[in-house]
XYZ file of N, CA and C in Angstrom:
174
model
N 0.848 -1.164 0.000
C 0.000 0.000 0.000
C 0.897 1.230 0.000
N 0.539 2.201 -0.805
C 1.361 3.402 -0.912
C 0.840 4.506 0.006
N 1.620 5.535 0.118
C 1.260 6.695 0.940
C -0.068 7.294 0.467
N -0.235 7.436 -0.831
C -1.463 8.032 -1.379
C -2.690 7.184 -1.071
N -2.548 5.881 -1.136
C -3.678 4.990 -0.841
C -4.101 5.107 0.624
N -3.134 5.187 1.511
C -3.451 5.328 2.932
C -4.124 6.666 3.199
N -3.587 7.740 2.613
C -4.185 9.058 2.815
C -5.613 9.097 2.281
N -5.836 8.520 1.120
C -7.179 8.476 0.528
C -8.143 7.728 1.445
N -7.708 6.593 1.983
C -8.538 5.790 2.879
C -8.894 6.574 4.146
N -7.926 7.271 4.713
C -8.173 8.051 5.920
C -9.132 9.212 5.647
N -8.950 9.897 4.530
C -9.829 11.015 4.172
C -11.261 10.530 3.982
N -11.432 9.377 3.329
C -12.768 8.817 3.113
C -13.456 8.462 4.431
N -12.659 8.226 5.480
C -13.211 7.856 6.777
C -13.232 9.027 7.765
N -13.147 10.247 7.270
C -13.342 11.426 8.102
C -12.114 12.036 8.737
N -10.930 11.578 8.399
C -9.699 12.142 8.953
C -9.275 13.360 8.130
N -8.622 14.318 8.774
C -8.058 15.484 8.116
C -6.553 15.299 8.028
N -5.965 15.698 6.913
C -4.534 15.511 6.696
C -3.836 16.864 6.724
N -2.800 16.965 7.547
C -1.968 18.162 7.624
C -0.585 17.821 7.086
N 0.008 18.750 6.368
C 1.333 18.540 5.796
C 2.408 18.838 6.828
N 3.394 17.985 6.893
C 4.552 18.208 7.739
C 5.804 18.148 6.888
N 6.962 18.309 7.485
C 8.194 18.295 6.697
C 8.600 16.876 6.286
N 8.463 15.891 7.196
C 8.850 14.518 6.877
C 7.684 13.545 6.948
N 6.574 13.968 7.564
C 5.410 13.113 7.721
C 4.144 13.923 7.471
N 3.082 13.233 7.146
C 1.752 13.828 7.157
C 1.194 13.560 8.547
N 0.293 14.407 9.009
C -0.360 14.189 10.293
C -1.853 14.073 10.036
N -2.400 12.897 10.327
C -3.829 12.671 10.195
C -4.465 12.999 11.534
N -5.482 13.874 11.516
C -6.139 14.279 12.757
C -7.634 14.003 12.681
N -8.185 13.696 13.819
C -9.607 13.458 13.992
C -9.943 14.004 15.376
N -11.056 14.743 15.521
C -11.370 15.332 16.824
C -11.513 14.318 17.962
N -11.860 13.081 17.655
C -12.115 12.088 18.698
C -10.940 11.157 18.979
N -9.848 11.295 18.253
C -8.701 10.386 18.404
C -7.398 11.174 18.366
N -6.336 10.593 18.913
C -5.031 11.265 18.804
C -4.533 11.250 17.359
N -3.631 12.156 17.035
C -3.090 12.254 15.682
C -2.250 11.043 15.307
N -2.178 10.786 13.997
C -1.395 9.669 13.472
C -0.393 10.226 12.469
N 0.878 9.857 12.629
C 1.899 10.269 11.673
C 1.947 9.279 10.519
N 1.907 9.803 9.290
C 1.986 8.981 8.083
C 3.316 9.313 7.400
N 4.233 8.349 7.284
C 5.529 8.632 6.668
C 5.385 8.886 5.172
N 6.286 9.675 4.648
C 6.314 9.932 3.206
C 7.297 8.949 2.576
N 6.772 8.105 1.695
C 7.587 7.133 0.970
C 7.196 7.152 -0.493
N 8.144 6.969 -1.352
C 7.831 6.865 -2.770
C 7.392 5.445 -3.113
N 7.854 4.493 -2.356
C 7.515 3.090 -2.585
C 6.430 2.670 -1.599
N 6.137 1.384 -1.583
C 5.149 0.865 -0.630
C 5.652 1.032 0.797
N 4.724 1.328 1.680
C 5.039 1.449 3.104
C 5.053 0.039 3.687
N 5.977 -0.284 4.588
C 6.050 -1.623 5.171
C 4.728 -2.055 5.822
N 4.433 -3.347 5.739
C 3.175 -3.913 6.231
C 2.945 -3.602 7.716
N 3.971 -3.720 8.540
C 3.823 -3.443 9.965
C 3.407 -2.007 10.223
N 3.964 -1.073 9.473
C 3.617 0.340 9.617
C 2.174 0.575 9.188
N 1.765 -0.045 8.092
C 0.380 0.081 7.620
C -0.581 -0.448 8.669
N -0.277 -1.616 9.224
C -1.143 -2.195 10.251
C -1.262 -1.280 11.468
N -0.162 -0.678 11.900
C -0.195 0.237 13.042
C -1.034 1.479 12.745
N -0.923 2.010 11.527
C -1.707 3.180 11.139
C -3.191 2.838 11.125
N -3.539 1.704 10.534
C -4.946 1.316 10.445
C -5.542 1.018 11.822
N -4.763 0.402 12.719
C -5.248 0.152 14.079
C -5.478 1.453 14.824
N -4.549 2.387 14.694
C -4.686 3.682 15.376
C -5.879 4.466 14.844
N -6.206 4.263 13.571
C -7.330 4.970 12.956
C -8.655 4.267 13.217
N -8.609 3.069 13.788
C -9.834 2.325 14.055
C -10.412 1.662 12.815
N -9.564 1.400 11.837
C -10.000 0.803 10.581
C -9.649 -0.678 10.474
N -9.042 -1.208 11.511
C -8.655 -2.617 11.484
C -8.982 -3.280 12.796
């Protein structure tokens, strides 16, 4: 899964994305922020799983 796919999934589920220098920050009023790393290639599976768990999507 790429960075763009994760961001698209989070946006579709009500998260707001803020730009940072090395990471994106996904924010939701009811949950703590999630850092999304910027990668040109696929993001490692463990990182994807952690992001999805923190977002309540897994």
